[in-house]
Amino acid sequence: MTTLVFEKNSMLNTTILCNSSPSPAYTVSTRWPTSPTNIRAANTDELVGRINPRTFMPDTIMLPHAYGGEELRVSKWLKREKLGDGSPASVLSLGEERRFLVVHKEYGLALLAADTKTILAHWRPETSSSRLALIISHGLEKFETEILVAFLFEEGRLRSGKGNNSGGVASAISGALMGESVL
């Protein structure tokens, strides 16, 4: 299992530690809220992902080590679907497997296996004793950057009010406690 711990509860500007290592694994930086968000390997400063939110054009992402390094429309990369129970999901294809990124009542966001019951990755919400973290199941290490970018994009979308639940992790959890429909 991989635990990516966020130094700040921010999807735009933060440093991310891996498995409680004192050395940063990633840096996330954004100049302005509507400018591209760059995700870099902290030890080399190599760009490993970019989220490009756009006002009048489709949002895009770029993962230099996936999809031939080409910029992709988010709508082609995270395809919207309804699950069997009618709840919304974003489909993320990792290798040959389809995974489902969903708003989850306990974790805010969770990545589900094709069976839609097994949680493969999820937020560990910030509390008074622990920082926000992304928990990724064993066996998905080679997709770590792609999963991180997907969670950053979806959480940013939720926090900006573009998603079904406008407050991100904290709002999704409190909404679930208030009886709103989330997984």
Short mmCIF file of N, CA and C in Angstrom, two decimals:
data_model
loop_
_atom_site.label_atom_id
_atom_site.label_comp_id
_atom_site.label_asym_id
_atom_site.label_seq_id
_atom_site.Cartn_x
_atom_site.Cartn_y
_atom_site.Cartn_z
N MET A 1 0.84 -1.17 0.00
CA MET A 1 0.00 0.00 0.00
C MET A 1 0.89 1.24 0.00
N THR A 2 0.47 2.24 -0.77
CA THR A 2 1.17 3.52 -0.83
C THR A 2 0.31 4.58 -0.17
N THR A 3 0.92 5.40 0.66
CA THR A 3 0.23 6.52 1.29
C THR A 3 0.91 7.80 0.85
N LEU A 4 0.18 8.65 0.14
CA LEU A 4 0.68 9.95 -0.29
C LEU A 4 0.09 11.00 0.64
N VAL A 5 0.94 11.61 1.46
CA VAL A 5 0.50 12.56 2.48
C VAL A 5 0.72 13.99 2.00
N PHE A 6 -0.33 14.79 2.02
CA PHE A 6 -0.29 16.17 1.57
C PHE A 6 0.13 17.07 2.73
N GLU A 7 1.17 17.89 2.51
CA GLU A 7 1.60 18.81 3.57
C GLU A 7 0.53 19.86 3.85
N LYS A 8 -0.20 20.29 2.79
CA LYS A 8 -1.31 21.23 2.95
C LYS A 8 -2.54 20.61 2.31
N ASN A 9 -3.70 20.96 2.82
CA ASN A 9 -4.96 20.47 2.26
C ASN A 9 -5.29 21.32 1.04
N SER A 10 -4.51 21.14 -0.02
CA SER A 10 -4.63 21.95 -1.23
C SER A 10 -4.43 21.07 -2.45
N MET A 11 -5.25 21.31 -3.49
CA MET A 11 -5.09 20.60 -4.75
C MET A 11 -4.26 21.43 -5.73
N LEU A 12 -3.92 22.67 -5.34
CA LEU A 12 -3.23 23.58 -6.24
C LEU A 12 -1.76 23.80 -5.89
N ASN A 13 -1.43 23.86 -4.62
CA ASN A 13 -0.05 24.14 -4.20
C ASN A 13 0.25 23.37 -2.92
N THR A 14 1.07 22.33 -3.05
CA THR A 14 1.43 21.54 -1.88
C THR A 14 2.64 20.67 -2.20
N THR A 15 3.17 20.07 -1.18
CA THR A 15 4.20 19.05 -1.31
C THR A 15 3.59 17.75 -0.81
N ILE A 16 3.92 16.66 -1.48
CA ILE A 16 3.35 15.36 -1.12
C ILE A 16 4.48 14.41 -0.71
N LEU A 17 4.32 13.82 0.46
CA LEU A 17 5.28 12.84 0.97
C LEU A 17 4.74 11.44 0.69
N CYS A 18 5.63 10.48 0.53
CA CYS A 18 5.22 9.10 0.25
C CYS A 18 5.57 8.20 1.43
N ASN A 19 4.58 7.49 1.96
CA ASN A 19 4.78 6.51 3.03
C ASN A 19 5.57 7.08 4.21
N SER A 20 5.24 8.26 4.63
CA SER A 20 5.85 8.91 5.80
C SER A 20 7.35 9.17 5.66
N SER A 21 7.86 9.14 4.45
CA SER A 21 9.26 9.48 4.22
C SER A 21 9.45 10.97 4.48
N PRO A 22 10.58 11.35 5.05
CA PRO A 22 10.81 12.79 5.27
C PRO A 22 11.09 13.54 3.96
N SER A 23 11.44 12.79 2.91
CA SER A 23 11.74 13.42 1.62
C SER A 23 10.46 13.53 0.79
N PRO A 24 10.20 14.70 0.21
CA PRO A 24 9.01 14.86 -0.63
C PRO A 24 9.06 13.95 -1.85
N ALA A 25 7.90 13.44 -2.26
CA ALA A 25 7.79 12.63 -3.46
C ALA A 25 7.35 13.48 -4.65
N TYR A 26 6.40 14.38 -4.41
CA TYR A 26 5.85 15.22 -5.47
C TYR A 26 5.69 16.65 -4.97
N THR A 27 5.71 17.57 -5.92
CA THR A 27 5.27 18.94 -5.64
C THR A 27 4.12 19.24 -6.59
N VAL A 28 3.15 19.96 -6.08
CA VAL A 28 2.00 20.38 -6.87
C VAL A 28 2.02 21.90 -6.86
N SER A 29 2.03 22.51 -8.05
CA SER A 29 2.09 23.97 -8.10
C SER A 29 1.16 24.52 -9.17
N THR A 30 0.54 25.64 -8.82
CA THR A 30 -0.38 26.35 -9.71
C THR A 30 -0.15 27.84 -9.47
N ARG A 31 0.05 28.60 -10.54
CA ARG A 31 0.26 30.05 -10.37
C ARG A 31 -1.02 30.75 -9.95
N TRP A 32 -2.11 30.50 -10.68
CA TRP A 32 -3.41 31.08 -10.39
C TRP A 32 -4.43 29.97 -10.47
N PRO A 33 -5.57 30.12 -9.81
CA PRO A 33 -6.56 29.04 -9.80
C PRO A 33 -6.99 28.54 -11.19
N THR A 34 -6.93 29.39 -12.20
CA THR A 34 -7.34 28.94 -13.54
C THR A 34 -6.16 28.62 -14.45
N SER A 35 -4.95 28.61 -13.92
CA SER A 35 -3.79 28.26 -14.74
C SER A 35 -3.45 26.78 -14.53
N PRO A 36 -2.62 26.21 -15.40
CA PRO A 36 -2.30 24.78 -15.27
C PRO A 36 -1.68 24.43 -13.92
N THR A 37 -2.02 23.25 -13.45
CA THR A 37 -1.43 22.69 -12.23
C THR A 37 -0.37 21.69 -12.67
N ASN A 38 0.86 21.89 -12.21
CA ASN A 38 1.95 20.99 -12.55
C ASN A 38 2.26 20.08 -11.38
N ILE A 39 2.39 18.79 -11.67
CA ILE A 39 2.77 17.80 -10.67
C ILE A 39 4.18 17.34 -11.07
N ARG A 40 5.13 17.51 -10.17
CA ARG A 40 6.52 17.19 -10.47
C ARG A 40 7.08 16.20 -9.46
N ALA A 41 8.00 15.36 -9.93
CA ALA A 41 8.75 14.49 -9.02
C ALA A 41 9.64 15.42 -8.21
N ALA A 42 9.52 15.38 -6.91
CA ALA A 42 10.24 16.34 -6.06
C ALA A 42 11.75 16.20 -6.14
N ASN A 43 12.25 14.98 -6.29
CA ASN A 43 13.70 14.77 -6.27
C ASN A 43 14.39 15.18 -7.57
N THR A 44 13.65 15.21 -8.70
CA THR A 44 14.26 15.54 -9.99
C THR A 44 13.66 16.78 -10.64
N ASP A 45 12.53 17.25 -10.14
CA ASP A 45 11.76 18.36 -10.71
C ASP A 45 11.18 18.00 -12.09
N GLU A 46 11.19 16.70 -12.41
CA GLU A 46 10.62 16.25 -13.69
C GLU A 46 9.10 16.37 -13.65
N LEU A 47 8.53 16.93 -14.72
CA LEU A 47 7.08 17.02 -14.84
C LEU A 47 6.51 15.61 -15.02
N VAL A 48 5.60 15.20 -14.13
CA VAL A 48 4.99 13.87 -14.24
C VAL A 48 3.50 13.97 -14.55
N GLY A 49 2.94 15.17 -14.45
CA GLY A 49 1.53 15.37 -14.78
C GLY A 49 1.18 16.83 -14.83
N ARG A 50 0.18 17.15 -15.64
CA ARG A 50 -0.31 18.53 -15.74
C ARG A 50 -1.82 18.49 -15.89
N ILE A 51 -2.49 19.33 -15.13
CA ILE A 51 -3.94 19.51 -15.25
C ILE A 51 -4.14 20.92 -15.78
N ASN A 52 -4.84 21.03 -16.90
CA ASN A 52 -5.04 22.33 -17.53
C ASN A 52 -6.53 22.67 -17.55
N PRO A 53 -7.01 23.39 -16.51
CA PRO A 53 -8.42 23.78 -16.50
C PRO A 53 -8.63 24.93 -17.48
N ARG A 54 -9.69 24.87 -18.22
CA ARG A 54 -9.94 25.91 -19.21
C ARG A 54 -11.35 26.44 -19.04
N THR A 55 -11.51 27.72 -19.31
CA THR A 55 -12.81 28.36 -19.16
C THR A 55 -13.70 28.09 -20.35
N PHE A 56 -13.20 28.29 -21.56
CA PHE A 56 -14.04 28.18 -22.75
C PHE A 56 -13.74 26.95 -23.60
N MET A 57 -12.73 26.22 -23.25
CA MET A 57 -12.35 25.01 -23.96
C MET A 57 -12.41 23.84 -22.98
N PRO A 58 -12.38 22.61 -23.48
CA PRO A 58 -12.40 21.46 -22.56
C PRO A 58 -11.14 21.40 -21.70
N ASP A 59 -11.32 20.99 -20.43
CA ASP A 59 -10.18 20.76 -19.54
C ASP A 59 -9.32 19.65 -20.13
N THR A 60 -8.00 19.74 -19.91
CA THR A 60 -7.09 18.71 -20.42
C THR A 60 -6.12 18.28 -19.31
N ILE A 61 -5.54 17.11 -19.53
CA ILE A 61 -4.46 16.62 -18.67
C ILE A 61 -3.33 16.16 -19.58
N MET A 62 -2.14 16.09 -19.02
CA MET A 62 -1.01 15.55 -19.74
C MET A 62 -0.18 14.74 -18.76
N LEU A 63 0.11 13.51 -19.14
CA LEU A 63 0.96 12.61 -18.35
C LEU A 63 2.12 12.21 -19.26
N PRO A 64 3.31 12.79 -19.06
CA PRO A 64 4.43 12.54 -19.96
C PRO A 64 4.77 11.06 -20.17
N HIS A 65 4.49 10.21 -19.17
CA HIS A 65 4.87 8.80 -19.27
C HIS A 65 3.69 7.89 -19.59
N ALA A 66 2.58 8.47 -20.03
CA ALA A 66 1.40 7.68 -20.42
C ALA A 66 0.75 8.35 -21.63
N TYR A 67 0.05 7.57 -22.39
CA TYR A 67 -0.69 8.08 -23.55
C TYR A 67 0.23 8.80 -24.54
N GLY A 68 1.45 8.34 -24.65
CA GLY A 68 2.41 8.94 -25.57
C GLY A 68 2.80 10.36 -25.18
N GLY A 69 2.52 10.75 -23.95
CA GLY A 69 2.85 12.10 -23.49
C GLY A 69 1.97 13.18 -24.07
N GLU A 70 0.90 12.78 -24.76
CA GLU A 70 0.02 13.76 -25.40
C GLU A 70 -0.97 14.36 -24.42
N GLU A 71 -1.38 15.58 -24.71
CA GLU A 71 -2.42 16.24 -23.93
C GLU A 71 -3.76 15.61 -24.30
N LEU A 72 -4.55 15.25 -23.29
CA LEU A 72 -5.84 14.61 -23.51
C LEU A 72 -6.96 15.44 -22.91
N ARG A 73 -8.10 15.43 -23.57
CA ARG A 73 -9.28 16.03 -22.97
C ARG A 73 -9.68 15.18 -21.77
N VAL A 74 -10.00 15.84 -20.68
CA VAL A 74 -10.41 15.11 -19.48
C VAL A 74 -11.64 14.25 -19.78
N SER A 75 -12.53 14.74 -20.62
CA SER A 75 -13.75 13.99 -20.94
C SER A 75 -13.45 12.68 -21.67
N LYS A 76 -12.30 12.58 -22.31
CA LYS A 76 -11.89 11.33 -22.96
C LYS A 76 -11.12 10.43 -22.00
N TRP A 77 -10.46 11.04 -21.02
CA TRP A 77 -9.63 10.31 -20.06
C TRP A 77 -10.45 9.81 -18.88
N LEU A 78 -11.28 10.66 -18.30
CA LEU A 78 -12.18 10.30 -17.20
C LEU A 78 -13.60 10.37 -17.75
N LYS A 79 -14.05 9.29 -18.32
CA LYS A 79 -15.38 9.27 -18.95
C LYS A 79 -16.47 9.14 -17.90
N ARG A 80 -17.49 9.96 -18.03
CA ARG A 80 -18.62 9.93 -17.10
C ARG A 80 -19.56 8.78 -17.45
N GLU A 81 -19.98 8.06 -16.42
CA GLU A 81 -20.92 6.95 -16.56
C GLU A 81 -21.79 6.87 -15.33
N LYS A 82 -22.86 6.12 -15.43
CA LYS A 82 -23.69 5.79 -14.26
C LYS A 82 -23.39 4.34 -13.91
N LEU A 83 -23.24 4.09 -12.61
CA LEU A 83 -23.05 2.72 -12.14
C LEU A 83 -24.39 2.00 -12.16
N GLY A 84 -24.38 0.71 -11.89
CA GLY A 84 -25.59 -0.10 -11.89
C GLY A 84 -26.67 0.43 -10.97
N ASP A 85 -26.28 1.09 -9.88
CA ASP A 85 -27.27 1.64 -8.94
C ASP A 85 -27.71 3.05 -9.32
N GLY A 86 -27.21 3.55 -10.46
CA GLY A 86 -27.60 4.88 -10.92
C GLY A 86 -26.71 6.01 -10.45
N SER A 87 -25.76 5.73 -9.57
CA SER A 87 -24.88 6.80 -9.07
C SER A 87 -23.82 7.15 -10.12
N PRO A 88 -23.41 8.42 -10.16
CA PRO A 88 -22.42 8.85 -11.15
C PRO A 88 -21.01 8.37 -10.80
N ALA A 89 -20.22 8.15 -11.84
CA ALA A 89 -18.83 7.74 -11.67
C ALA A 89 -18.02 8.28 -12.84
N SER A 90 -16.72 8.39 -12.64
CA SER A 90 -15.79 8.71 -13.71
C SER A 90 -14.98 7.45 -13.96
N VAL A 91 -14.95 7.00 -15.20
CA VAL A 91 -14.23 5.78 -15.55
C VAL A 91 -12.78 6.13 -15.87
N LEU A 92 -11.87 5.50 -15.17
CA LEU A 92 -10.44 5.66 -15.39
C LEU A 92 -9.90 4.31 -15.83
N SER A 93 -9.37 4.25 -17.05
CA SER A 93 -8.80 2.99 -17.54
C SER A 93 -7.33 2.95 -17.15
N LEU A 94 -6.98 1.95 -16.34
CA LEU A 94 -5.59 1.74 -15.92
C LEU A 94 -5.14 0.43 -16.52
N GLY A 95 -4.29 0.51 -17.53
CA GLY A 95 -3.93 -0.69 -18.26
C GLY A 95 -5.16 -1.20 -18.99
N GLU A 96 -5.46 -2.46 -18.83
CA GLU A 96 -6.63 -3.06 -19.47
C GLU A 96 -7.87 -3.01 -18.58
N GLU A 97 -7.73 -2.52 -17.37
CA GLU A 97 -8.83 -2.53 -16.40
C GLU A 97 -9.55 -1.19 -16.31
N ARG A 98 -10.87 -1.25 -16.23
CA ARG A 98 -11.68 -0.06 -15.99
C ARG A 98 -11.88 0.08 -14.48
N ARG A 99 -11.61 1.28 -13.97
CA ARG A 99 -11.81 1.59 -12.56
C ARG A 99 -12.81 2.73 -12.49
N PHE A 100 -13.46 2.87 -11.34
CA PHE A 100 -14.50 3.88 -11.20
C PHE A 100 -14.17 4.84 -10.07
N LEU A 101 -14.02 6.11 -10.40
CA LEU A 101 -13.77 7.15 -9.40
C LEU A 101 -15.12 7.73 -9.00
N VAL A 102 -15.45 7.60 -7.71
CA VAL A 102 -16.78 7.98 -7.22
C VAL A 102 -16.70 8.81 -5.95
N VAL A 103 -17.74 9.61 -5.72
CA VAL A 103 -17.90 10.27 -4.43
C VAL A 103 -18.30 9.18 -3.45
N HIS A 104 -17.61 9.14 -2.31
CA HIS A 104 -17.81 8.06 -1.34
C HIS A 104 -18.15 8.64 0.02
N LYS A 105 -19.12 8.04 0.71
CA LYS A 105 -19.59 8.61 1.98
C LYS A 105 -18.54 8.62 3.08
N GLU A 106 -17.64 7.67 3.09
CA GLU A 106 -16.62 7.63 4.14
C GLU A 106 -15.34 8.36 3.76
N TYR A 107 -14.94 8.26 2.48
CA TYR A 107 -13.65 8.78 2.06
C TYR A 107 -13.69 10.04 1.22
N GLY A 108 -14.84 10.51 0.86
CA GLY A 108 -14.95 11.67 -0.02
C GLY A 108 -14.84 11.24 -1.47
N LEU A 109 -13.69 10.73 -1.88
CA LEU A 109 -13.50 10.15 -3.21
C LEU A 109 -12.87 8.77 -3.04
N ALA A 110 -13.28 7.85 -3.90
CA ALA A 110 -12.69 6.51 -3.88
C ALA A 110 -12.59 5.99 -5.30
N LEU A 111 -11.56 5.21 -5.55
CA LEU A 111 -11.38 4.52 -6.82
C LEU A 111 -11.78 3.07 -6.60
N LEU A 112 -12.78 2.63 -7.35
CA LEU A 112 -13.32 1.27 -7.19
C LEU A 112 -12.85 0.37 -8.31
N ALA A 113 -12.72 -0.92 -8.00
CA ALA A 113 -12.43 -1.94 -9.01
C ALA A 113 -13.66 -2.12 -9.90
N ALA A 114 -13.52 -2.90 -10.94
CA ALA A 114 -14.62 -3.14 -11.88
C ALA A 114 -15.85 -3.70 -11.19
N ASP A 115 -15.68 -4.43 -10.09
CA ASP A 115 -16.84 -4.98 -9.37
C ASP A 115 -17.61 -3.90 -8.61
N THR A 116 -17.10 -2.68 -8.58
CA THR A 116 -17.65 -1.50 -7.88
C THR A 116 -17.83 -1.70 -6.37
N LYS A 117 -17.24 -2.72 -5.82
CA LYS A 117 -17.31 -2.95 -4.37
C LYS A 117 -15.93 -2.82 -3.71
N THR A 118 -14.89 -3.20 -4.43
CA THR A 118 -13.53 -3.18 -3.89
C THR A 118 -12.92 -1.79 -4.05
N ILE A 119 -12.49 -1.20 -2.94
CA ILE A 119 -11.85 0.12 -2.97
C ILE A 119 -10.36 -0.06 -3.22
N LEU A 120 -9.87 0.57 -4.29
CA LEU A 120 -8.46 0.46 -4.67
C LEU A 120 -7.63 1.66 -4.22
N ALA A 121 -8.27 2.81 -4.12
CA ALA A 121 -7.60 4.04 -3.66
C ALA A 121 -8.67 4.94 -3.06
N HIS A 122 -8.26 5.74 -2.08
CA HIS A 122 -9.22 6.65 -1.47
C HIS A 122 -8.49 7.74 -0.70
N TRP A 123 -9.21 8.84 -0.45
CA TRP A 123 -8.70 9.87 0.43
C TRP A 123 -8.76 9.39 1.86
N ARG A 124 -7.79 9.81 2.64
CA ARG A 124 -7.90 9.75 4.10
C ARG A 124 -8.05 11.21 4.49
N PRO A 125 -9.27 11.62 4.83
CA PRO A 125 -9.51 13.04 5.10
C PRO A 125 -8.63 13.57 6.23
N GLU A 126 -8.36 14.87 6.15
CA GLU A 126 -7.58 15.55 7.18
C GLU A 126 -8.36 15.57 8.49
N THR A 127 -7.67 15.31 9.58
CA THR A 127 -8.27 15.40 10.92
C THR A 127 -7.34 16.24 11.78
N SER A 128 -7.69 16.40 13.03
CA SER A 128 -6.82 17.16 13.93
C SER A 128 -5.49 16.45 14.17
N SER A 129 -5.44 15.14 13.94
CA SER A 129 -4.21 14.38 14.21
C SER A 129 -3.51 13.85 12.96
N SER A 130 -4.10 14.02 11.77
CA SER A 130 -3.44 13.53 10.56
C SER A 130 -3.77 14.43 9.37
N ARG A 131 -2.83 14.48 8.45
CA ARG A 131 -3.00 15.29 7.25
C ARG A 131 -3.79 14.51 6.20
N LEU A 132 -4.31 15.26 5.23
CA LEU A 132 -4.98 14.66 4.08
C LEU A 132 -4.00 13.70 3.40
N ALA A 133 -4.48 12.53 3.00
CA ALA A 133 -3.61 11.56 2.32
C ALA A 133 -4.41 10.81 1.28
N LEU A 134 -3.71 10.36 0.26
CA LEU A 134 -4.28 9.48 -0.76
C LEU A 134 -3.69 8.10 -0.51
N ILE A 135 -4.56 7.13 -0.24
CA ILE A 135 -4.15 5.75 0.03
C ILE A 135 -4.37 4.95 -1.25
N ILE A 136 -3.32 4.29 -1.75
CA ILE A 136 -3.39 3.51 -2.98
C ILE A 136 -3.02 2.06 -2.66
N SER A 137 -3.89 1.14 -3.06
CA SER A 137 -3.69 -0.28 -2.78
C SER A 137 -2.44 -0.84 -3.45
N HIS A 138 -1.89 -1.87 -2.82
CA HIS A 138 -0.75 -2.60 -3.37
C HIS A 138 -1.12 -3.13 -4.76
N GLY A 139 -0.18 -3.11 -5.66
CA GLY A 139 -0.40 -3.61 -7.01
C GLY A 139 -0.71 -2.51 -8.02
N LEU A 140 -0.95 -1.30 -7.55
CA LEU A 140 -1.26 -0.19 -8.46
C LEU A 140 -0.12 0.83 -8.54
N GLU A 141 1.06 0.46 -8.05
CA GLU A 141 2.18 1.39 -7.98
C GLU A 141 2.52 1.99 -9.33
N LYS A 142 2.44 1.20 -10.40
CA LYS A 142 2.82 1.74 -11.71
C LYS A 142 1.81 2.77 -12.23
N PHE A 143 0.65 2.84 -11.60
CA PHE A 143 -0.37 3.83 -11.97
C PHE A 143 -0.47 4.96 -10.96
N GLU A 144 0.49 5.04 -10.04
CA GLU A 144 0.42 6.02 -8.95
C GLU A 144 0.22 7.45 -9.45
N THR A 145 1.01 7.87 -10.42
CA THR A 145 0.91 9.25 -10.91
C THR A 145 -0.44 9.50 -11.56
N GLU A 146 -0.91 8.56 -12.35
CA GLU A 146 -2.21 8.72 -13.01
C GLU A 146 -3.34 8.79 -11.99
N ILE A 147 -3.28 7.95 -10.97
CA ILE A 147 -4.29 7.98 -9.91
C ILE A 147 -4.22 9.30 -9.16
N LEU A 148 -3.02 9.77 -8.84
CA LEU A 148 -2.85 11.05 -8.16
C LEU A 148 -3.46 12.18 -8.98
N VAL A 149 -3.16 12.24 -10.27
CA VAL A 149 -3.69 13.30 -11.13
C VAL A 149 -5.22 13.22 -11.20
N ALA A 150 -5.77 12.01 -11.29
CA ALA A 150 -7.23 11.86 -11.32
C ALA A 150 -7.87 12.37 -10.03
N PHE A 151 -7.30 12.03 -8.89
CA PHE A 151 -7.83 12.51 -7.61
C PHE A 151 -7.68 14.02 -7.49
N LEU A 152 -6.54 14.58 -7.90
CA LEU A 152 -6.36 16.02 -7.85
C LEU A 152 -7.39 16.73 -8.73
N PHE A 153 -7.59 16.20 -9.93
CA PHE A 153 -8.56 16.83 -10.84
C PHE A 153 -9.97 16.76 -10.27
N GLU A 154 -10.40 15.57 -9.87
CA GLU A 154 -11.77 15.40 -9.37
C GLU A 154 -12.00 16.20 -8.09
N GLU A 155 -11.06 16.18 -7.18
CA GLU A 155 -11.21 16.94 -5.93
C GLU A 155 -11.25 18.43 -6.23
N GLY A 156 -10.39 18.89 -7.14
CA GLY A 156 -10.41 20.30 -7.52
C GLY A 156 -11.74 20.68 -8.14
N ARG A 157 -12.29 19.80 -8.96
CA ARG A 157 -13.59 20.04 -9.59
C ARG A 157 -14.69 20.12 -8.54
N LEU A 158 -14.65 19.21 -7.58
CA LEU A 158 -15.65 19.23 -6.51
C LEU A 158 -15.53 20.50 -5.66
N ARG A 159 -14.30 20.88 -5.34
CA ARG A 159 -14.10 22.08 -4.51
C ARG A 159 -14.50 23.36 -5.23
N SER A 160 -14.36 23.37 -6.56
CA SER A 160 -14.70 24.57 -7.32
C SER A 160 -16.20 24.68 -7.59
N GLY A 161 -16.94 23.63 -7.26
CA GLY A 161 -18.38 23.65 -7.48
C GLY A 161 -18.81 23.09 -8.82
N LYS A 162 -17.87 22.55 -9.61
CA LYS A 162 -18.22 21.99 -10.91
C LYS A 162 -18.72 20.56 -10.82
N GLY A 163 -18.55 19.94 -9.65
CA GLY A 163 -18.99 18.55 -9.48
C GLY A 163 -20.37 18.49 -8.86
N ASN A 164 -20.84 17.30 -8.59
CA ASN A 164 -22.15 17.10 -7.99
C ASN A 164 -22.21 17.60 -6.56
N ASN A 165 -21.06 17.66 -5.91
CA ASN A 165 -20.99 18.06 -4.52
C ASN A 165 -19.89 19.11 -4.44
N SER A 166 -20.23 20.34 -4.10
CA SER A 166 -19.31 21.45 -4.32
C SER A 166 -18.25 21.68 -3.27
N GLY A 167 -18.05 20.80 -2.31
CA GLY A 167 -17.07 21.10 -1.28
C GLY A 167 -15.93 20.15 -1.15
N GLY A 168 -15.77 19.18 -2.03
CA GLY A 168 -14.66 18.25 -1.94
C GLY A 168 -14.84 17.22 -0.85
N VAL A 169 -13.74 16.72 -0.34
CA VAL A 169 -13.75 15.62 0.64
C VAL A 169 -14.62 15.94 1.84
N ALA A 170 -14.38 17.06 2.48
CA ALA A 170 -15.13 17.38 3.70
C ALA A 170 -16.61 17.52 3.42
N SER A 171 -16.96 18.17 2.32
CA SER A 171 -18.37 18.35 2.00
C SER A 171 -19.03 17.03 1.63
N ALA A 172 -18.32 16.18 0.92
CA ALA A 172 -18.88 14.88 0.54
C ALA A 172 -19.18 14.05 1.77
N ILE A 173 -18.26 14.07 2.73
CA ILE A 173 -18.47 13.30 3.95
C ILE A 173 -19.62 13.88 4.76
N SER A 174 -19.65 15.21 4.92
CA SER A 174 -20.75 15.79 5.68
C SER A 174 -22.07 15.62 4.95
N GLY A 175 -22.05 15.68 3.61
CA GLY A 175 -23.27 15.45 2.84
C GLY A 175 -23.79 14.05 3.04
N ALA A 176 -22.89 13.09 3.10
CA ALA A 176 -23.29 11.70 3.33
C ALA A 176 -23.93 11.57 4.71
N LEU A 177 -23.37 12.27 5.67
CA LEU A 177 -23.93 12.21 7.02
C LEU A 177 -25.31 12.86 7.07
N MET A 178 -25.57 13.78 6.15
CA MET A 178 -26.86 14.45 6.10
C MET A 178 -27.85 13.68 5.23
N GLY A 179 -27.43 12.54 4.68
CA GLY A 179 -28.33 11.70 3.91
C GLY A 179 -28.29 11.90 2.41
N GLU A 180 -27.31 12.69 1.90
CA GLU A 180 -27.20 12.87 0.46
C GLU A 180 -26.72 11.57 -0.17
N SER A 181 -27.07 11.38 -1.44
CA SER A 181 -26.74 10.14 -2.14
C SER A 181 -25.29 10.11 -2.59
N VAL A 182 -24.48 9.34 -1.90
CA VAL A 182 -23.11 9.07 -2.30
C VAL A 182 -22.84 7.61 -1.98
N LEU A 183 -21.84 7.03 -2.63
CA LEU A 183 -21.52 5.62 -2.36
C LEU A 183 -20.95 5.45 -0.98
#
